[in-house]
Coordinates of C-alpha atoms in Angstrom, one line a residue:
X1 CA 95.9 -300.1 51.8
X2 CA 94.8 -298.4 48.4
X3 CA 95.6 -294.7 48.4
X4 CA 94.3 -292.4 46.2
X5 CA 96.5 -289.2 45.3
X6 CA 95.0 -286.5 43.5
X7 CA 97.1 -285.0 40.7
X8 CA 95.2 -283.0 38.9
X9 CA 96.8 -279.3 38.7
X10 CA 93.6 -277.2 39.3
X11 CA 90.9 -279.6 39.7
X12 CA 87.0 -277.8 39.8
X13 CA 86.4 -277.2 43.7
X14 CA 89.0 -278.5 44.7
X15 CA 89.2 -276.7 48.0
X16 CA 85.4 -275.9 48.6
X17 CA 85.7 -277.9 51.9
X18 CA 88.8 -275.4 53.5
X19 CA 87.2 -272.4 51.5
X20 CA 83.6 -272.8 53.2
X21 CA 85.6 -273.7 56.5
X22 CA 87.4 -270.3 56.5
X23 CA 84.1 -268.3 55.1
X24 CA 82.1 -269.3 58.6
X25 CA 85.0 -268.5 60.3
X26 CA 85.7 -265.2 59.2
X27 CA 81.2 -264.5 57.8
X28 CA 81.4 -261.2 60.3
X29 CA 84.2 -259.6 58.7
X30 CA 83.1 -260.7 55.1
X31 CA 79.9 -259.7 55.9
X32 CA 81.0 -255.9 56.9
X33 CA 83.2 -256.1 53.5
X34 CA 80.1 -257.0 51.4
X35 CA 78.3 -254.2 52.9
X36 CA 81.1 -251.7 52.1
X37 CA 81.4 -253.2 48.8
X38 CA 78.0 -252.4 47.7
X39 CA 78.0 -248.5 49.0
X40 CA 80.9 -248.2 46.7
X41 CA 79.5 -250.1 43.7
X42 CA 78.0 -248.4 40.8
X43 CA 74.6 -249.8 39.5
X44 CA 76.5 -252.0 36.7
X45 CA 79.0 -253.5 39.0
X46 CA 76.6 -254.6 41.9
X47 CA 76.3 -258.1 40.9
X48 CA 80.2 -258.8 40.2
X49 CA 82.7 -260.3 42.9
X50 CA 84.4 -258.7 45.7
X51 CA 88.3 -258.6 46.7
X52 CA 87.5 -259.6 50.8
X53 CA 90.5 -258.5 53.0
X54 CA 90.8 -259.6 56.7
X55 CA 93.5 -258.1 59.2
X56 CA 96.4 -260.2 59.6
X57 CA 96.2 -260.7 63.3
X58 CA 92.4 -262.2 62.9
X59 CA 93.8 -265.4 60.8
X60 CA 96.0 -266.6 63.6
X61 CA 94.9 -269.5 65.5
X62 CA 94.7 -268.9 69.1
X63 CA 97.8 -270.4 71.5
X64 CA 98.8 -270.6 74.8
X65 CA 102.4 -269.3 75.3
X66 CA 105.0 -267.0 77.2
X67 CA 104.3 -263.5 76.7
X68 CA 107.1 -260.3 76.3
X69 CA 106.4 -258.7 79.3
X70 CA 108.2 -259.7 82.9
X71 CA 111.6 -260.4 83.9
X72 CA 113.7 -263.3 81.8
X73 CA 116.8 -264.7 81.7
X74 CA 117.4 -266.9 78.5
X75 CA 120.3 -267.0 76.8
X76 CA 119.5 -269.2 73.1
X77 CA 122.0 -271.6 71.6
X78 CA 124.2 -270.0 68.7
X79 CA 124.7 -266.5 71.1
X80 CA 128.0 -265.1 70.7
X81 CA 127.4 -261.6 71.1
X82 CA 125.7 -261.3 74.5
X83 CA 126.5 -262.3 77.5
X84 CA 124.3 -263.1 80.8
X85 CA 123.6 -259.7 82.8
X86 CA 123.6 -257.7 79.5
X87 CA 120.4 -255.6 78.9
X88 CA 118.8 -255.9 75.4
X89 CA 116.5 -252.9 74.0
X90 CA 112.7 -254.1 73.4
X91 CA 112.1 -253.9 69.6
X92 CA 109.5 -252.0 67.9
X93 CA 106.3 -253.1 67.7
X94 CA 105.3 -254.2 64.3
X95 CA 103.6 -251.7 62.4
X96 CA 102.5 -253.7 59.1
X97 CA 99.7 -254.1 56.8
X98 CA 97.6 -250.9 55.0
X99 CA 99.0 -247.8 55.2
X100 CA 100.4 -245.6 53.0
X101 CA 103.4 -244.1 55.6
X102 CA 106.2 -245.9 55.6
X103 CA 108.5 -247.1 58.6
X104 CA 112.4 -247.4 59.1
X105 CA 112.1 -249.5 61.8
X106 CA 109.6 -252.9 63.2
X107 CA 108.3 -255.3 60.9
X108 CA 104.7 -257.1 60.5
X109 CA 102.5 -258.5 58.1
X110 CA 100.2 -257.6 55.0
X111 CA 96.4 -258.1 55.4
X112 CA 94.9 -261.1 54.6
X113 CA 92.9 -260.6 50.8
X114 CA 90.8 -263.0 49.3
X115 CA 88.2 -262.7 46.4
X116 CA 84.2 -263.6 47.0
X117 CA 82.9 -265.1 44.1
X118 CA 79.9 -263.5 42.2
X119 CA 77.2 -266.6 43.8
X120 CA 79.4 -265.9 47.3
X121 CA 79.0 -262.4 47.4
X122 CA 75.7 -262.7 46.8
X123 CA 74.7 -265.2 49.2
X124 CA 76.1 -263.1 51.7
X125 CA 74.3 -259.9 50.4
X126 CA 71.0 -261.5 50.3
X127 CA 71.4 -263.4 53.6
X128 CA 68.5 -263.2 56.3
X129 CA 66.1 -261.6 53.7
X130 CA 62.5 -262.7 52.6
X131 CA 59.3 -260.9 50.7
X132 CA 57.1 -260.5 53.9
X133 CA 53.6 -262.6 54.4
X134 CA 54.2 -264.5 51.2
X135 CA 53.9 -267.8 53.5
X136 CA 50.5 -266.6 54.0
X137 CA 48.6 -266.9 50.5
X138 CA 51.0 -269.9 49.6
X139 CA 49.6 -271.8 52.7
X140 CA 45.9 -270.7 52.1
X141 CA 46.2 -271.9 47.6
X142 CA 45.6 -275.0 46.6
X143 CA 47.6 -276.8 44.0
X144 CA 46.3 -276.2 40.0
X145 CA 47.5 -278.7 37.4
X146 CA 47.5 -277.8 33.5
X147 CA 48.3 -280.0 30.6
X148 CA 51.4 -279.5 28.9
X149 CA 53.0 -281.7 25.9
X150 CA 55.3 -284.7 26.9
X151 CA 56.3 -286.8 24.1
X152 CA 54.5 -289.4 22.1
X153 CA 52.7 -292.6 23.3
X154 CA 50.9 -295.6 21.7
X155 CA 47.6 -295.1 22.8
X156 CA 45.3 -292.0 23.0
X157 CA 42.0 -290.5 21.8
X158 CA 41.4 -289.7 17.9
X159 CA 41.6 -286.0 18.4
X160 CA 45.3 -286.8 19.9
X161 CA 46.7 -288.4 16.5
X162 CA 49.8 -287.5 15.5
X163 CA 49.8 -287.5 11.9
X164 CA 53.1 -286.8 10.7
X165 CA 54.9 -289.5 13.3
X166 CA 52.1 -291.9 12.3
X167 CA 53.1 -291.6 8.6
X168 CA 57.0 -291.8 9.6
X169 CA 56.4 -295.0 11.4
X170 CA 54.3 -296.8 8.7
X171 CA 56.5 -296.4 6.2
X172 CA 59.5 -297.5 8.0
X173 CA 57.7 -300.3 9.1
X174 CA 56.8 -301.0 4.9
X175 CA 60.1 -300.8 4.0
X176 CA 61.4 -303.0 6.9
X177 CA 58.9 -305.9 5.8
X178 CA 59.5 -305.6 2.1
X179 CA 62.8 -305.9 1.8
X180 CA 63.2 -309.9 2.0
X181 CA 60.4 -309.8 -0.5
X182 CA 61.8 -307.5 -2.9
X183 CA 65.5 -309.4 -2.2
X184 CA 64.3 -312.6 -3.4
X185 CA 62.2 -311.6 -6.4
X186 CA 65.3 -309.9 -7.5
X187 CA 67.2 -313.0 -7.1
X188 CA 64.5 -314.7 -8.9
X189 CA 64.2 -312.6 -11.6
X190 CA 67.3 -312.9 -12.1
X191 CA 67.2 -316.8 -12.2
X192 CA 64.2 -316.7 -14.9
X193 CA 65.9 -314.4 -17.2
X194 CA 69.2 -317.0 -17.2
X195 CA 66.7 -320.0 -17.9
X196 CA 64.8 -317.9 -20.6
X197 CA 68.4 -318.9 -22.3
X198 CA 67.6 -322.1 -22.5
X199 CA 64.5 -322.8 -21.7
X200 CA 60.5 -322.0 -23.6
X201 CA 57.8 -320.3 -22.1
X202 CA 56.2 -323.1 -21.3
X203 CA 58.5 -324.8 -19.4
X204 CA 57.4 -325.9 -15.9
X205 CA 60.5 -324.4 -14.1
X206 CA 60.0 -320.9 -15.9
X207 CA 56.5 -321.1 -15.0
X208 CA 57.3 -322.3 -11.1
X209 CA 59.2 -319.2 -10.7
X210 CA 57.5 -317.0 -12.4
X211 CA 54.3 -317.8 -9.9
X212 CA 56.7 -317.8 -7.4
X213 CA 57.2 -313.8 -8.6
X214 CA 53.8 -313.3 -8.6
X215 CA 53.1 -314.5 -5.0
X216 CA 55.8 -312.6 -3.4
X217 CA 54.6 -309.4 -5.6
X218 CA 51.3 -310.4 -4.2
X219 CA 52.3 -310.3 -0.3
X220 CA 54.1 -306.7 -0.6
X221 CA 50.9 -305.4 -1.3
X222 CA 49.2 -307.1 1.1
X223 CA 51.4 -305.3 3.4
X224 CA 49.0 -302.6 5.0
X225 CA 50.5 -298.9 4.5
X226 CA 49.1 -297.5 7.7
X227 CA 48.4 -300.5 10.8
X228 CA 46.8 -299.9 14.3
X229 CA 50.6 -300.6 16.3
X230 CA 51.7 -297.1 13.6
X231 CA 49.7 -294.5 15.0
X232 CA 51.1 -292.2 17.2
X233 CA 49.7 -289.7 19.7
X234 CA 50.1 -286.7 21.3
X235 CA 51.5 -287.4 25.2
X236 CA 49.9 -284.5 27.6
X237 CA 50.3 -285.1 31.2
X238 CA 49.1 -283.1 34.3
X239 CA 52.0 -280.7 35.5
X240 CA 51.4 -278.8 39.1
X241 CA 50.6 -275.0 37.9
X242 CA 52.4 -272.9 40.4
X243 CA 49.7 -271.0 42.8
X244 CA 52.3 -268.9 44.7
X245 CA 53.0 -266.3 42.3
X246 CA 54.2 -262.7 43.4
X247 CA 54.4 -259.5 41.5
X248 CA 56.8 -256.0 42.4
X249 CA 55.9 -253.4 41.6
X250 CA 59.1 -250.8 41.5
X251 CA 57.7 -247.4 41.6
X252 CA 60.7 -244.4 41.0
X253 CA 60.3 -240.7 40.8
X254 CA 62.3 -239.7 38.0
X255 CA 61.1 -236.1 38.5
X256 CA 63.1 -233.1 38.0
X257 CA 63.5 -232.8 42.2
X258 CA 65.0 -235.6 42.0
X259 CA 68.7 -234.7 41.1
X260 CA 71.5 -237.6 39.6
X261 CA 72.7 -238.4 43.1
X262 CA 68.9 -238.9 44.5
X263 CA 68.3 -241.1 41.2
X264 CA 71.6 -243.0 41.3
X265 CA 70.7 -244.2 44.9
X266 CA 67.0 -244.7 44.0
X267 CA 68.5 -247.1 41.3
X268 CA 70.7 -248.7 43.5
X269 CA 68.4 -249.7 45.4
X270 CA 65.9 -251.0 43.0
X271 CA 69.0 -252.9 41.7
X272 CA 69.7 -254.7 44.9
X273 CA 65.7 -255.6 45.0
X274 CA 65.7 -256.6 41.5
X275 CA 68.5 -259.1 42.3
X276 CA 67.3 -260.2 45.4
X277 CA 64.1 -261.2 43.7
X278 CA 65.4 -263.0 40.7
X279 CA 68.0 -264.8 43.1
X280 CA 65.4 -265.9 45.8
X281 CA 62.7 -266.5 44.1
X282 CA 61.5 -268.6 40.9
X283 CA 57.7 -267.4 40.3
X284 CA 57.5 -263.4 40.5
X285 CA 57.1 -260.9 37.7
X286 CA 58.5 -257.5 38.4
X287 CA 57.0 -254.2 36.7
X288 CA 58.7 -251.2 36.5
X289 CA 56.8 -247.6 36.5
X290 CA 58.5 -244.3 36.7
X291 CA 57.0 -241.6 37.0
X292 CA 56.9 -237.5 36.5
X293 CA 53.5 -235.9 36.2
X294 CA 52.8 -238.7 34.1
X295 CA 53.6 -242.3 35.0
X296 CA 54.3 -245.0 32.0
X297 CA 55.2 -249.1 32.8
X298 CA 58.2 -249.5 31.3
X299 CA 60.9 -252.4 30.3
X300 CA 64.6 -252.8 32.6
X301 CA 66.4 -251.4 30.7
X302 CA 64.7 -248.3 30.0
X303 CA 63.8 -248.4 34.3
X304 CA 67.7 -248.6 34.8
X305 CA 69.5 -246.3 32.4
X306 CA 66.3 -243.6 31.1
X307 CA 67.2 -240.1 31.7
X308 CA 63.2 -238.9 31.3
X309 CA 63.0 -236.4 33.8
X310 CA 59.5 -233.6 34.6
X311 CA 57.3 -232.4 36.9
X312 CA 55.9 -234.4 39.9
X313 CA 52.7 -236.2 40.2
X314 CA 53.0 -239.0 42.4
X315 CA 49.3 -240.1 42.2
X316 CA 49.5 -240.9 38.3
X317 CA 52.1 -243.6 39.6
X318 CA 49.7 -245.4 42.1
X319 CA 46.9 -244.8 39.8
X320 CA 48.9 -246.8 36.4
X321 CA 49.7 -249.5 39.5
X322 CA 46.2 -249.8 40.4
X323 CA 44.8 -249.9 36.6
X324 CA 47.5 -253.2 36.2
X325 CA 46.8 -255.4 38.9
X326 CA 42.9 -255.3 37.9
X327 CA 44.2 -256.0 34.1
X328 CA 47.1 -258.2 35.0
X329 CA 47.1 -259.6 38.5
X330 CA 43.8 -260.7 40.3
X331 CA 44.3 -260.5 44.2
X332 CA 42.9 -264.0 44.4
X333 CA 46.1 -265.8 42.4
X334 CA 48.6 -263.1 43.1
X335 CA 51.2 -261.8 46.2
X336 CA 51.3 -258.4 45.4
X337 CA 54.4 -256.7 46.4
X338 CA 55.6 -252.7 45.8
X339 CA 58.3 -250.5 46.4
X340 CA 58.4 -246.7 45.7
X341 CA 61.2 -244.5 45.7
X342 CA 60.8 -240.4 45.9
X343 CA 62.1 -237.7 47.0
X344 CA 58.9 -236.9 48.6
X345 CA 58.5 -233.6 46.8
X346 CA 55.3 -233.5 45.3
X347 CA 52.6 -231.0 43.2
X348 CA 50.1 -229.4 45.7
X349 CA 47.6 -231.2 47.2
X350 CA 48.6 -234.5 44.7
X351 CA 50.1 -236.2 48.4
X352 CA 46.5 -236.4 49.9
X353 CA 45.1 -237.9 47.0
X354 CA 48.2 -240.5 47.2
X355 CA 47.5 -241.3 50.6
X356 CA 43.7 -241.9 49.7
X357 CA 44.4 -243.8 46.9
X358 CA 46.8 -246.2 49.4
X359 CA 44.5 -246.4 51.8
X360 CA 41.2 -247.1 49.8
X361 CA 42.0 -248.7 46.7
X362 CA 45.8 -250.4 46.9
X363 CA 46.5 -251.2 50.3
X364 CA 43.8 -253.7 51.3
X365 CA 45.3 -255.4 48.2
X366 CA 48.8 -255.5 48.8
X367 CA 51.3 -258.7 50.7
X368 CA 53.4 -255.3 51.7
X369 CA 54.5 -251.8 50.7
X370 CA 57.6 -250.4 50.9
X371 CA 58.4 -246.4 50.8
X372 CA 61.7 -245.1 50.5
X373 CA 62.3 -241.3 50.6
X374 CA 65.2 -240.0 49.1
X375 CA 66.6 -236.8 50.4
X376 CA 69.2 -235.8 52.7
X377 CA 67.1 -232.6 54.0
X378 CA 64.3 -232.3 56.2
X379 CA 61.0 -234.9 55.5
X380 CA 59.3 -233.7 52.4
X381 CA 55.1 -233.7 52.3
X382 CA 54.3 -237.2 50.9
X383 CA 56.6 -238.8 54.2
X384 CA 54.2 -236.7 56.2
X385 CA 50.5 -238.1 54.4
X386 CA 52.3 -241.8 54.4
X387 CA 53.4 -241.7 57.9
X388 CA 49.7 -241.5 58.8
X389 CA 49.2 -245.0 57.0
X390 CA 51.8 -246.7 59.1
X391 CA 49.5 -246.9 61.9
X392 CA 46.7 -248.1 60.2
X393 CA 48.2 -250.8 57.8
X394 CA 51.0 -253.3 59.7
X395 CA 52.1 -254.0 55.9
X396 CA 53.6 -251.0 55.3
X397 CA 56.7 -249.7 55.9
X398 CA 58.7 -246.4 54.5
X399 CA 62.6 -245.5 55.3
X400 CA 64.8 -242.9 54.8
X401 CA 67.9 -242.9 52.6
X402 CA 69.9 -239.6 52.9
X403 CA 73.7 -241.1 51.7
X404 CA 74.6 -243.9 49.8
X405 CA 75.8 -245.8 53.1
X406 CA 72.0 -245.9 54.0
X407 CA 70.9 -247.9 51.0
X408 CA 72.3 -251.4 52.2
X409 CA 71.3 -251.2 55.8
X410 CA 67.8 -249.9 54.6
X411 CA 67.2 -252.4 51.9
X412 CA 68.2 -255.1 54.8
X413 CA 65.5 -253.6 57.6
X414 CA 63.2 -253.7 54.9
X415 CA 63.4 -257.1 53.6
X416 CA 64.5 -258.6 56.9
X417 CA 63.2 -262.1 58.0
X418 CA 61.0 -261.7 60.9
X419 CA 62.3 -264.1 62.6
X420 CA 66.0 -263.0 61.7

């Protein structure tokens, strides 16, 4: 029997099968570390790896066997220092693992630490989550196919011609045919010249070849520069055009109520959706407002890391949203998505007027709508104008962050599968 004995000394997934083996075993207790992980995290480092640790008595396999309690006699092999009848102290019970006060006495066993890779910790962060009722518009699309380039082909319409490979081809295909020709005049040429030594003009061998020079002279030309078999054309095929396509819109209040902790979590959270999107799903733009009095659309980066701060207008937000998806996103090809993230502290009377525009002019539009309030006092007056929407539109949802521990388990109630 042939057996095959792998060598190598850190061959590429080597131990995927045991790895994935222990990650279902243990995915409760990974999962709580994730979720720990991430309320710790700043924004740059969400995306990275995670050190996972699991307590030492979860690892062990479960046994059947004599417990320490109850009345024994044993006496083991090797004893020289007891004898029977003699009573033994119980020893300590083990106090290993984390802890930062030490022990003279009992002995146990470090935790159990093991390190998530970047795709592992986020499969596990993203678990269970979805965009709600995009399964809706995809079902009710149909399929749109475009033309795109593919290559060259033989045979096409006029308009097709590639000029430039046509060209290429011809004269490759000249040179290829003449050379024999030119080979052999050459030789011949050669061959006159040496009987032009000896021989007159008018000798019938000089004049042989030399007619034999002109013919072959004669067939290079005939050789045509361009033939039907050199043209070339332009290969377009029909590719499917995706018809699912979603937008987000990421709405934050980067007004002067909002202090560094309120903005740090609101960017937290935009972080996590911004990486659940690009992880989960293929076809979907995301565009980033933030907003004071005035609201501006602005690039990642700037979204992430601005320190723009002013007064609050929370309508100029909805009002720059609405002005792009009639530019940019017809309802009729596009899932609209949008999340908005405020500390609910707005000018005046401005949270009416965001609650109208909602209701009349963005909400019969939208896939869903997610509000976040930021604040760890009392609910500020736009939760109170939005929580009047909740009855009225099934697609929209608003939670409440007050610490950083909120964020995950909001972002995940949020974006939960239905059927999770």
């Amino acid at each position: 029997m042939t057996q095959i004995v792998d060598r190598r000394l850190n061959g590429k997934n080597k131990s995927a099968v045991n790895r994935q083996k222990f990650i279902r075993r243990f995915r409760g207790q990974i999962k709580k570390a994730v979720t720990e992980a991430v309320n710790e995290r700043s924004v740059k480092d969400l995306d990275k790896g995670e050190k996972v640790s699991i307590p030492a008595k979860d690892i062990s396999e479960p046994f059947f066997h004599h417990g320490n309690d109850g009345y024994r006699e044993v006496i083991h092999p090797g004893n020289k220092e007891f004898r029977q009848g003699d009573k033994i102290k119980r020893p300590e019970s083990a106090r290993g693992g984390r802890g930062k006060q030490a022990s003279d006495s009992g002995e146990g066993m470090d935790e159990f630490v093991f390190e998530l890779t970047r795709e592992e910790f986020l499969h596990f962060f993203f678990e269970d989550l979805e965009l709600p009722n995009l399964v809706k518009t995809r079902l009710a699309t149909l399929q749109e196919t475009q033309k795109v380039r593919a290559g060259h082909t033989n045979d096409g319409i006029p308009t097709n011609i590639n000029v430039i490979r046509s060209l290429r081809g011809a004269m490759g295909r000249r040179i290829a045919l003449r050379a024999p020709y030119r080979n052999r005049i050459e030789e011949a040429e050669a061959q006159l010249e040496d009987l032009l030594k000896r021989h007159s003009e008018t000798d019938a061998v000089v004049i042989e070849l030399r007619e034999e020079i002109k013919r072959l002279k004669e067939k290079i030309e005939r050789i045509p520069f361009i033939d039907t078999f050199d043209l070339r054309y332009d290969n377009r095929i029909d590719k499917p055009k995706p018809t699912t396509q979603a937008v987000m819109f990421c709405i934050m209040d980067v007004s002067g109520s909002m202090g560094p902790e309120e903005k740090d979590m609101a960017k937290r959270f935009f972080m996590l959706l911004y990486l659940f999107l690009t992880r989960s799903y293929e076809k979907i733009q995301v565009v980033f407002i933030s907003h004071h009095t005035e609201a501006s659309e602005i690039d990642e980066e700037t979204f992430f890391y601005s320190r723009e701060t002013g007064g609050t207008v929370v309508s100029s937000a909805l009002n720059l949203m609405k002005k792009i998806i009639e530019e940019r996103f017809p309802i009729s090809e596009w899932n609209i998505y949008a999340a908005q993230a405020s500390d609910g502290d707005n000018w005046d009377n401005d949270s009416i007027d965001c609650k109208k525009i909602l209701s009349e002019q963005i909400m019969p539009y939208m896939q869903y709508y997610a509000y976040i309030e930021i604040t760890e006092d009392r609910h500020q007056n736009l939760w109170h104008e939005y929580s009047t929407l909740k009855d009225t539109w099934s697609n929209f949802a608003m939670q409440r962050i007050a610490t950083v521990a909120d964020i995950y388990p909001v972002f995940r109630k949020l974006f939960e599968k239905s059927n999770a």
